[in-house]
Coordinates of C-alpha atoms in Angstrom, one line a residue:
M1 CA 30.5 -7.3 -41.0
S2 CA 30.7 -10.6 -39.4
R3 CA 30.8 -10.6 -35.5
P4 CA 32.2 -13.1 -33.1
S5 CA 29.8 -15.1 -30.9
H6 CA 30.3 -12.7 -28.0
H7 CA 28.3 -10.0 -30.1
R8 CA 25.3 -12.4 -30.6
A9 CA 24.4 -12.8 -27.0
A10 CA 20.9 -11.7 -26.2
G11 CA 18.5 -12.3 -23.3
A12 CA 18.9 -12.3 -19.4
H13 CA 22.3 -13.9 -19.4
S14 CA 23.7 -12.0 -22.4
D15 CA 26.1 -9.8 -20.3
D16 CA 27.7 -12.5 -18.4
L17 CA 27.9 -14.7 -21.5
V18 CA 29.8 -11.8 -23.2
L19 CA 32.1 -11.5 -20.4
R20 CA 32.7 -15.2 -20.0
E21 CA 33.6 -15.3 -24.0
L22 CA 36.1 -12.3 -23.5
G23 CA 37.9 -14.5 -20.8
Y24 CA 36.3 -13.8 -17.4
T25 CA 34.1 -15.5 -15.0
P26 CA 31.6 -12.9 -13.6
Q27 CA 32.3 -11.9 -10.0
L28 CA 31.0 -8.5 -9.4
S29 CA 27.3 -7.5 -8.8
R30 CA 25.7 -6.5 -12.3
R31 CA 23.2 -3.8 -10.7
M32 CA 24.0 -0.6 -12.6
T33 CA 21.6 0.7 -15.0
G34 CA 22.4 2.6 -18.4
F35 CA 21.7 6.0 -16.8
G36 CA 23.8 4.8 -13.6
N37 CA 26.6 4.3 -16.0
A38 CA 26.4 7.4 -17.6
A39 CA 26.0 9.0 -14.1
I40 CA 29.4 7.7 -12.9
S41 CA 31.3 9.2 -15.7
F42 CA 29.5 12.4 -15.3
S43 CA 30.1 12.4 -11.8
V44 CA 33.8 11.8 -12.2
I45 CA 34.1 14.6 -14.9
S46 CA 32.3 16.8 -12.4
V47 CA 32.3 20.5 -13.6
L48 CA 31.7 21.5 -10.1
S49 CA 35.2 19.8 -9.3
G50 CA 37.3 20.4 -12.1
C51 CA 36.3 23.8 -13.2
M52 CA 36.0 25.1 -9.7
T53 CA 39.3 23.8 -8.4
L54 CA 41.3 24.8 -11.3
Y55 CA 39.5 28.2 -11.7
G56 CA 42.4 29.9 -9.8
F57 CA 44.9 28.4 -12.2
G58 CA 43.0 29.6 -15.2
L59 CA 42.7 33.2 -13.9
T60 CA 46.6 33.1 -13.9
T61 CA 47.2 31.2 -17.2
G62 CA 45.4 33.0 -19.8
G63 CA 42.4 34.6 -17.9
P64 CA 38.8 34.4 -19.0
A65 CA 39.4 34.1 -22.7
V66 CA 41.6 31.0 -22.4
M67 CA 39.2 29.7 -20.0
M68 CA 36.1 30.3 -22.0
W69 CA 37.5 29.5 -25.6
G70 CA 39.7 26.7 -24.2
W71 CA 36.6 25.0 -22.8
V72 CA 35.0 25.0 -26.2
I73 CA 37.9 23.8 -28.2
V74 CA 39.0 21.1 -25.7
G75 CA 35.4 19.9 -25.4
V76 CA 35.2 19.2 -29.2
M77 CA 38.7 17.4 -29.1
V78 CA 37.4 15.1 -26.1
L79 CA 34.3 14.1 -28.1
F80 CA 36.8 12.8 -30.6
V81 CA 38.6 10.7 -28.0
G82 CA 35.4 9.8 -26.1
A83 CA 34.0 8.5 -29.4
G84 CA 36.9 6.5 -30.2
L85 CA 37.1 5.1 -26.7
A86 CA 33.3 4.3 -26.6
E87 CA 33.6 2.3 -30.0
V88 CA 36.3 0.0 -28.6
T89 CA 34.6 -0.3 -25.3
S90 CA 31.6 -1.8 -26.9
A91 CA 33.7 -4.5 -28.2
Y92 CA 35.4 -5.2 -25.0
P93 CA 33.2 -4.2 -21.9
T94 CA 35.3 -5.5 -19.0
S95 CA 36.5 -3.7 -15.9
G96 CA 40.0 -3.7 -17.2
A97 CA 38.8 -1.6 -19.8
L98 CA 41.9 0.3 -21.3
F99 CA 44.4 -2.3 -20.7
F100 CA 42.2 -5.2 -21.8
M101 CA 41.5 -3.4 -24.9
A102 CA 45.3 -2.9 -25.6
H103 CA 46.1 -6.3 -24.9
K104 CA 43.6 -7.7 -27.2
L105 CA 44.3 -5.4 -30.1
G106 CA 48.2 -5.1 -29.5
G107 CA 49.4 -7.6 -27.4
K108 CA 50.5 -8.3 -24.0
K109 CA 53.2 -5.7 -23.6
W110 CA 50.8 -2.9 -24.8
G111 CA 48.2 -3.9 -22.2
W112 CA 50.7 -4.1 -19.6
Y113 CA 52.0 -0.3 -20.1
T114 CA 48.5 0.9 -20.9
G115 CA 47.3 -0.6 -17.5
W116 CA 50.1 1.1 -15.5
L117 CA 49.3 4.6 -17.1
N118 CA 45.5 4.3 -16.6
L119 CA 46.3 3.4 -12.9
L120 CA 48.5 6.5 -12.5
G121 CA 45.9 8.6 -14.0
L122 CA 43.0 7.1 -11.9
L123 CA 44.9 7.4 -8.7
G124 CA 46.0 11.1 -9.7
A125 CA 42.3 11.8 -10.2
I126 CA 41.4 10.7 -6.7
A127 CA 44.1 13.0 -5.2
G128 CA 43.3 15.8 -7.3
I129 CA 39.5 15.6 -6.7
D130 CA 39.4 15.2 -3.1
Y131 CA 42.2 17.6 -2.5
G132 CA 40.2 20.1 -4.3
C133 CA 37.2 19.2 -2.1
A134 CA 39.6 19.7 1.0
L135 CA 40.4 23.4 -0.3
F136 CA 36.9 24.2 -0.6
T137 CA 35.9 22.7 2.7
G138 CA 38.8 24.8 4.1
A139 CA 37.4 28.0 2.6
L140 CA 33.9 27.1 3.9
L141 CA 35.3 27.0 7.4
N142 CA 37.2 30.0 6.8
L143 CA 34.1 31.8 6.1
Q144 CA 32.2 30.4 8.9
F145 CA 34.6 30.0 11.6
G146 CA 37.7 31.9 10.7
F147 CA 39.5 28.6 10.1
A148 CA 43.1 29.2 8.7
P149 CA 43.5 26.9 5.8
T150 CA 47.1 25.8 6.0
P151 CA 48.5 23.2 4.1
R152 CA 48.8 20.7 7.0
K153 CA 45.1 21.5 8.1
I154 CA 43.8 21.0 4.4
I155 CA 46.0 17.6 4.2
L156 CA 44.0 16.4 7.5
I157 CA 40.7 17.2 5.8
F158 CA 41.6 15.4 2.4
C159 CA 42.7 12.2 4.5
A160 CA 39.1 12.5 6.2
I161 CA 37.4 12.7 2.5
L162 CA 39.5 9.8 1.5
L163 CA 38.3 7.8 4.4
L164 CA 34.7 8.6 3.7
H165 CA 35.0 7.6 0.2
A166 CA 36.7 4.3 1.0
V167 CA 33.7 3.5 3.6
L168 CA 31.0 4.4 1.1
N169 CA 32.6 2.3 -1.6
L170 CA 32.9 -0.7 0.7
R171 CA 29.0 -0.8 1.0
G172 CA 28.8 -2.1 -2.6
V173 CA 27.7 -1.0 -6.0
R174 CA 24.2 -0.6 -5.4
L175 CA 25.1 2.4 -3.1
V176 CA 27.6 3.7 -5.7
N177 CA 24.9 3.4 -8.4
L178 CA 22.2 5.3 -6.2
L179 CA 24.8 8.2 -5.2
N180 CA 25.8 8.4 -8.9
G181 CA 22.2 9.0 -9.8
I182 CA 21.5 11.6 -7.2
S183 CA 25.0 13.3 -8.3
V184 CA 23.8 13.9 -11.8
W185 CA 20.8 16.1 -10.9
W186 CA 22.9 17.5 -8.0
H187 CA 25.5 18.9 -10.5
L188 CA 22.7 20.0 -13.0
V189 CA 20.8 21.7 -10.5
G190 CA 23.7 23.1 -8.6
V191 CA 25.1 24.7 -11.7
A192 CA 21.7 26.3 -12.5
V193 CA 21.5 27.6 -8.7
I194 CA 25.1 28.8 -8.9
V195 CA 24.7 30.7 -12.4
A196 CA 21.3 32.1 -11.5
A197 CA 22.5 33.6 -8.2
L198 CA 25.5 35.0 -9.7
A199 CA 23.4 36.6 -12.6
V200 CA 20.4 38.0 -10.4
V201 CA 22.0 39.0 -7.1
P202 CA 25.0 41.2 -7.9
T203 CA 24.6 44.6 -9.0
H204 CA 27.7 44.7 -11.1
H205 CA 28.8 42.3 -13.8
Q206 CA 31.5 42.1 -16.1
S207 CA 31.0 42.6 -20.0
A208 CA 30.8 40.1 -22.6
Q209 CA 34.0 41.5 -23.9
F210 CA 35.9 40.8 -20.5
V211 CA 34.5 37.4 -20.3
F212 CA 35.4 36.2 -23.8
T213 CA 38.4 38.3 -24.8
K214 CA 40.4 39.4 -21.7
F215 CA 43.9 37.7 -21.7
V216 CA 45.9 37.5 -18.4
N217 CA 49.4 36.3 -18.2
D218 CA 50.8 36.0 -14.6
T219 CA 52.9 32.9 -15.0
G220 CA 56.1 34.6 -15.5
W221 CA 56.5 33.3 -19.1
S222 CA 56.7 35.9 -22.0
S223 CA 55.3 33.7 -24.7
N224 CA 51.6 34.3 -24.8
L225 CA 51.0 31.3 -26.9
Y226 CA 52.8 29.1 -24.4
V227 CA 50.5 30.6 -21.6
V228 CA 47.3 29.8 -23.9
M229 CA 48.6 26.1 -24.2
I230 CA 49.2 25.4 -20.6
G231 CA 46.0 27.3 -19.7
L232 CA 44.0 24.5 -21.6
L233 CA 44.9 22.2 -18.5
L234 CA 41.5 23.5 -16.7
A235 CA 39.6 22.1 -19.3
Q236 CA 41.5 19.0 -20.2
Y237 CA 41.8 18.0 -16.5
T238 CA 38.0 18.5 -16.0
F239 CA 37.5 16.3 -19.1
S240 CA 38.9 13.1 -17.7
G241 CA 37.5 10.2 -15.9
Y242 CA 35.0 9.3 -18.5
D243 CA 36.5 5.7 -18.8
A244 CA 34.7 5.1 -15.5
S245 CA 31.8 3.9 -17.6
A246 CA 34.2 1.2 -19.1
H247 CA 35.5 0.3 -15.8
L248 CA 32.0 -0.2 -14.3
S249 CA 30.6 -2.2 -17.6
E250 CA 31.0 -5.6 -15.7
E251 CA 28.4 -4.2 -13.3
T252 CA 26.2 -2.5 -15.9
A253 CA 23.1 -4.2 -17.6
N254 CA 23.5 -4.2 -21.6
A255 CA 27.1 -3.0 -21.0
Q256 CA 28.1 -3.3 -24.8
V257 CA 25.7 -0.5 -25.6
A258 CA 25.3 1.2 -22.2
A259 CA 28.7 1.8 -21.5
P260 CA 29.7 3.5 -24.7
R261 CA 26.7 5.8 -24.4
G262 CA 27.5 6.4 -20.9
I263 CA 30.8 7.7 -22.2
M264 CA 29.3 10.1 -24.8
R265 CA 26.4 11.2 -22.7
A266 CA 28.8 12.1 -19.8
I267 CA 31.0 14.3 -22.0
T268 CA 28.1 16.2 -23.7
W269 CA 26.3 16.8 -20.6
S270 CA 29.6 18.2 -19.0
W271 CA 30.4 20.3 -22.0
A272 CA 27.2 22.2 -21.8
A273 CA 27.2 22.5 -18.0
G274 CA 31.0 23.4 -17.8
F275 CA 30.4 26.4 -20.3
V276 CA 27.7 27.9 -18.3
L277 CA 29.4 27.5 -15.1
L278 CA 32.5 29.2 -16.3
A279 CA 30.5 31.9 -17.9
G280 CA 28.5 32.4 -14.8
L281 CA 31.6 32.7 -12.6
T282 CA 33.5 35.2 -14.8
F283 CA 30.6 37.5 -15.5
A284 CA 30.4 37.8 -11.5
I285 CA 34.1 38.8 -10.8
Q286 CA 34.0 42.0 -8.8
D287 CA 37.7 42.3 -8.2
Y288 CA 40.1 40.3 -10.4
A289 CA 43.3 40.8 -8.3
G290 CA 41.3 40.2 -5.0
T291 CA 39.8 37.1 -6.4
Q292 CA 43.3 35.7 -7.3
G293 CA 44.7 36.7 -3.9
T294 CA 41.9 35.6 -1.7
D295 CA 42.5 34.5 1.8
T296 CA 39.9 31.7 1.5
G297 CA 42.5 30.0 -0.8
V298 CA 39.9 29.4 -3.4
P299 CA 39.1 32.0 -5.9
P300 CA 35.4 30.9 -6.7
A301 CA 34.7 31.4 -3.0
Q302 CA 35.8 34.9 -3.2
I303 CA 33.6 35.4 -6.2
F304 CA 30.6 34.2 -4.2
L305 CA 31.5 36.2 -1.2
D306 CA 31.9 39.4 -3.2
A307 CA 28.8 39.0 -5.2
L308 CA 26.3 37.3 -2.8
G309 CA 27.9 38.1 0.9
P310 CA 28.8 35.6 3.5
G311 CA 25.3 33.8 3.7
G312 CA 25.0 33.3 -0.1
S313 CA 28.6 32.4 -0.4
K314 CA 28.5 29.7 2.1
A315 CA 25.2 28.2 0.8
L316 CA 27.0 27.8 -2.7
L317 CA 30.2 26.6 -1.4
L318 CA 28.2 23.7 0.4
V319 CA 26.6 23.0 -3.1
V320 CA 30.1 22.7 -4.7
I321 CA 31.5 20.7 -1.8
V322 CA 28.7 18.0 -1.9
A323 CA 29.3 17.8 -5.8
Q324 CA 33.0 17.2 -5.3
L325 CA 32.2 14.6 -2.7
F326 CA 29.9 12.7 -5.2
C327 CA 32.9 13.1 -7.7
G328 CA 35.5 11.7 -5.5
N329 CA 33.3 8.7 -4.5
A330 CA 32.8 7.8 -8.1
E331 CA 36.4 8.1 -9.0
T332 CA 37.2 5.9 -6.1
A333 CA 34.9 3.1 -7.5
A334 CA 36.4 3.4 -11.1
A335 CA 40.0 3.2 -9.7
S336 CA 39.3 0.3 -7.5
R337 CA 37.8 -1.7 -10.3
M338 CA 40.7 -1.0 -12.4
I339 CA 43.0 -2.3 -9.6
F340 CA 40.7 -5.3 -9.3
A341 CA 40.9 -6.1 -13.0
F342 CA 44.7 -5.5 -13.2
S343 CA 45.4 -7.6 -10.3
R344 CA 42.9 -10.4 -11.6
D345 CA 45.5 -10.7 -14.5
N346 CA 48.4 -10.8 -12.0
A347 CA 50.0 -7.3 -13.2
L348 CA 50.4 -5.5 -9.9
P349 CA 52.6 -6.4 -6.8
G350 CA 50.3 -8.2 -4.3
S351 CA 47.9 -9.2 -6.9
H352 CA 46.4 -11.9 -4.8
L353 CA 45.3 -9.2 -2.2
W354 CA 43.9 -6.6 -4.7
Q355 CA 42.0 -9.0 -6.7
R356 CA 39.8 -10.3 -3.8
V357 CA 36.2 -9.7 -3.8
T358 CA 33.8 -9.7 -0.9
G359 CA 30.0 -9.4 -1.3
G360 CA 30.5 -8.3 -4.9
T361 CA 32.9 -5.5 -3.9
P362 CA 37.0 -5.5 -4.3
R363 CA 37.3 -4.2 -0.8
A364 CA 41.2 -4.3 -0.9
A365 CA 41.3 -2.5 -4.1
V366 CA 39.4 0.4 -2.5
W367 CA 41.6 0.6 0.2
L368 CA 44.6 0.6 -2.0
S369 CA 43.0 3.3 -4.2
V370 CA 42.6 5.9 -1.4
G371 CA 46.0 5.0 0.2
V372 CA 48.0 5.7 -2.9
A373 CA 46.0 8.9 -3.6
A374 CA 47.0 10.2 -0.2
V375 CA 50.6 9.7 -1.0
I376 CA 50.5 11.5 -4.5
A377 CA 48.9 14.6 -2.7
L378 CA 51.7 14.8 0.1
P379 CA 53.9 17.2 -1.8
S380 CA 51.2 19.8 -1.4
L381 CA 52.4 20.2 2.3
Y382 CA 55.5 21.9 0.9
S383 CA 54.8 23.5 -2.5
P384 CA 52.0 25.8 -3.3
T385 CA 52.0 24.7 -7.0
A386 CA 51.8 20.9 -6.1
Y387 CA 48.0 21.0 -6.8
G388 CA 48.4 21.8 -10.5
A389 CA 51.1 19.1 -10.8
V390 CA 48.6 16.4 -9.2
T391 CA 45.9 17.7 -11.8
A392 CA 48.6 17.3 -14.6
I393 CA 49.5 13.6 -13.3
N394 CA 45.7 12.8 -14.0
V395 CA 46.0 14.2 -17.5
I396 CA 49.4 12.7 -18.5
G397 CA 48.6 9.2 -16.9
I398 CA 45.1 8.9 -18.2
T399 CA 44.6 10.5 -21.5
P400 CA 47.4 8.6 -23.2
A401 CA 45.9 5.5 -21.8
Y402 CA 42.9 6.7 -23.5
A403 CA 44.6 6.8 -26.9
I404 CA 46.4 3.7 -26.9
P405 CA 43.5 1.4 -27.5
I406 CA 42.2 3.8 -30.0
F407 CA 45.6 4.0 -31.9
L408 CA 45.7 0.1 -31.9
R409 CA 42.2 0.1 -33.3
V410 CA 43.2 2.3 -36.1
K411 CA 46.5 0.3 -36.8
N412 CA 44.6 -2.9 -36.8
R413 CA 41.4 -1.8 -38.3
R414 CA 41.2 -4.9 -40.5
R415 CA 40.9 -7.3 -37.8
F416 CA 39.1 -5.1 -35.2
V417 CA 35.6 -6.4 -35.1
P418 CA 33.2 -3.6 -33.5
G419 CA 30.5 -4.2 -31.0
P420 CA 26.9 -3.1 -31.3
W421 CA 27.9 0.7 -30.7
H422 CA 30.3 1.7 -33.4
L423 CA 31.2 4.4 -35.5
G424 CA 31.2 2.7 -39.1
R425 CA 33.4 4.4 -41.7
W426 CA 34.1 7.2 -39.4
G427 CA 36.1 5.2 -37.0
V428 CA 39.4 5.5 -38.4
P429 CA 39.5 9.4 -39.1
I430 CA 38.0 10.0 -35.6
G431 CA 40.5 7.7 -34.1
V432 CA 43.5 9.6 -35.9
V433 CA 42.1 13.0 -34.7
A434 CA 42.0 11.5 -31.0
V435 CA 45.4 10.3 -31.1
V436 CA 46.9 13.5 -32.5
W437 CA 45.1 15.4 -29.9
V438 CA 46.3 13.1 -26.8
A439 CA 49.9 13.3 -27.9
F440 CA 49.7 17.1 -28.0
V441 CA 48.2 17.5 -24.5
T442 CA 50.6 14.9 -23.1
V443 CA 53.5 16.6 -24.1
L444 CA 52.2 20.0 -23.0
F445 CA 51.3 19.0 -19.5
C446 CA 54.8 17.8 -18.7
L447 CA 55.9 21.3 -19.3
P448 CA 56.7 23.8 -16.5
Q449 CA 53.6 25.9 -15.6
T450 CA 55.3 28.7 -13.7
R451 CA 58.5 30.2 -14.7
P452 CA 61.1 30.8 -11.7
A453 CA 61.1 34.4 -10.4
T454 CA 64.8 34.7 -11.2
G455 CA 64.6 33.1 -14.6
G456 CA 66.9 30.5 -13.4
L457 CA 66.5 27.0 -12.0
M458 CA 63.3 25.5 -11.0
T459 CA 62.4 25.5 -7.3
V460 CA 60.1 23.6 -5.0
D461 CA 57.6 26.2 -5.6
T462 CA 57.7 26.1 -9.4
F463 CA 58.7 22.5 -10.3
N464 CA 56.2 20.7 -12.1
Y465 CA 56.6 17.0 -10.7
A466 CA 54.0 15.4 -13.0
P467 CA 56.7 14.2 -15.5
A468 CA 58.5 12.9 -12.5
A469 CA 55.7 10.8 -11.3
L470 CA 55.2 9.6 -14.8
V471 CA 58.7 8.4 -15.2
V472 CA 58.7 6.6 -11.7
M473 CA 55.5 4.7 -12.8
L474 CA 57.1 3.7 -16.1
V475 CA 60.2 2.7 -14.4
L476 CA 58.2 0.6 -11.8
A477 CA 56.1 -0.9 -14.6
A478 CA 59.2 -1.9 -16.6
L479 CA 60.9 -3.3 -13.6
W480 CA 57.8 -5.1 -12.5
W481 CA 57.5 -6.5 -16.1
R482 CA 60.9 -8.2 -15.8
I483 CA 59.8 -10.0 -12.8
A484 CA 56.1 -10.6 -13.2
R485 CA 55.5 -10.9 -16.8
R486 CA 55.3 -14.7 -16.8
G487 CA 52.5 -14.5 -14.4
Y488 CA 50.5 -11.7 -16.1
S489 CA 47.9 -13.2 -18.3
V490 CA 44.8 -11.9 -20.0
P491 CA 42.6 -14.9 -20.4
A492 CA 41.3 -15.9 -23.9
A493 CA 38.1 -17.4 -22.5
A494 CA 36.6 -18.5 -19.3
V495 CA 35.6 -22.2 -19.0
D496 CA 33.6 -23.4 -16.2
H497 CA 30.7 -25.6 -15.6
D498 CA 27.9 -22.9 -15.9
M499 CA 29.2 -22.1 -19.5
A500 CA 27.1 -24.7 -21.3
D501 CA 24.1 -23.8 -19.3
L502 CA 24.5 -20.0 -20.1
E503 CA 24.8 -20.9 -23.9
S504 CA 22.0 -23.0 -23.9
D505 CA 19.7 -20.5 -22.2
V506 CA 20.7 -17.9 -24.6
I507 CA 20.7 -19.8 -27.9

């Protein structure tokens, strides 16, 4: 298949030449390696964040059987989605990622709404990751100092974590790259240490039958099938954020190959590590009801405490918290690049502010990312089920945004020109499976997660406000489209005085 000129680039300037021919003048510092690119998606997926923070949700919505088999099934389906996204990323390696792909393959309006969905998912992810980290920090403080993890105190810890991530990201992509490299090893070694400790130290373990077949329904819903389906949120929430590799492609060397490989490596590594972690935790449960009702507010902390005692539990909690800090930092980097890219094309209110780059870093976009994430998590002050809704916001925002470019690639298969990393004749069937799966989980996670005790109307404690957040975002996007659509423009090509020199150097 013939390829346009931006796929023929080679040599030291090839990445910047590709970017220019896609329409943008390079502004960000290209200092990320292929390993670093995979590391940022692996850090954002973070099995020590997603699996741990939603473990209590999993104990209620299906129990061990749904957690374990749900992880396997969701992992397979996410590989389809990841492969479809990786193929399109290879063709369009820009910080805008999903919305740029949708614009190129479907037109201006496709790109606009994909960008807003992507933005909702990314900001929801920061809120979910950092709020989960705050919960685990509260549990550690509870064990160490008798700290009472009230919602108000957890929100204060959450805001402090957001501030930390803003400061780290303001230091530039070189530090982000370094931290992501450390994060990979911290996660892998951390999972190994946790599972080994839970396997060796406790005198009692659950049976394999318990781990792989025990079903628990404490949701209030009578339909076990419904509970199984909403129980998939644990795995689907964890398996999100791998678009970070695409968002950091303008800062990655050999981006057309490194970014798609980064997506696939991150999903595969996470699939293996997460299965081992969930099995290790579940085998080590000493008291199921006590784990669910733990005073620490975090069921995995109670598993550590029952299995290892206070000293061991504190050490493992510290391992988890550091991993979650790595995860939130990586997600902040990805979200800020999305905001920068979307603003570069004049798609956000105040775009002239958020597109500013200082020292190779979009500083204003970093502050906007953490600021909006703080607002998203505020309902957790009033509703104990709000955290589940925050994680659902991430899924119903970002997962459809993954599927739209894949859908458009399938729909426009005859004019789609793949990049160096592609699926060949399998691109269309893989894309179809990916789109069907995304449609399923998007509808699924808009549904109520907990049935009202009276069987009547939803209350503050049981309402899933994720669909409301989705509607608000889409309404805002529609209103802003009417106001700003004339200014929104994805360029066809970047033309400046360096272009001719770059082409002559490469050719």
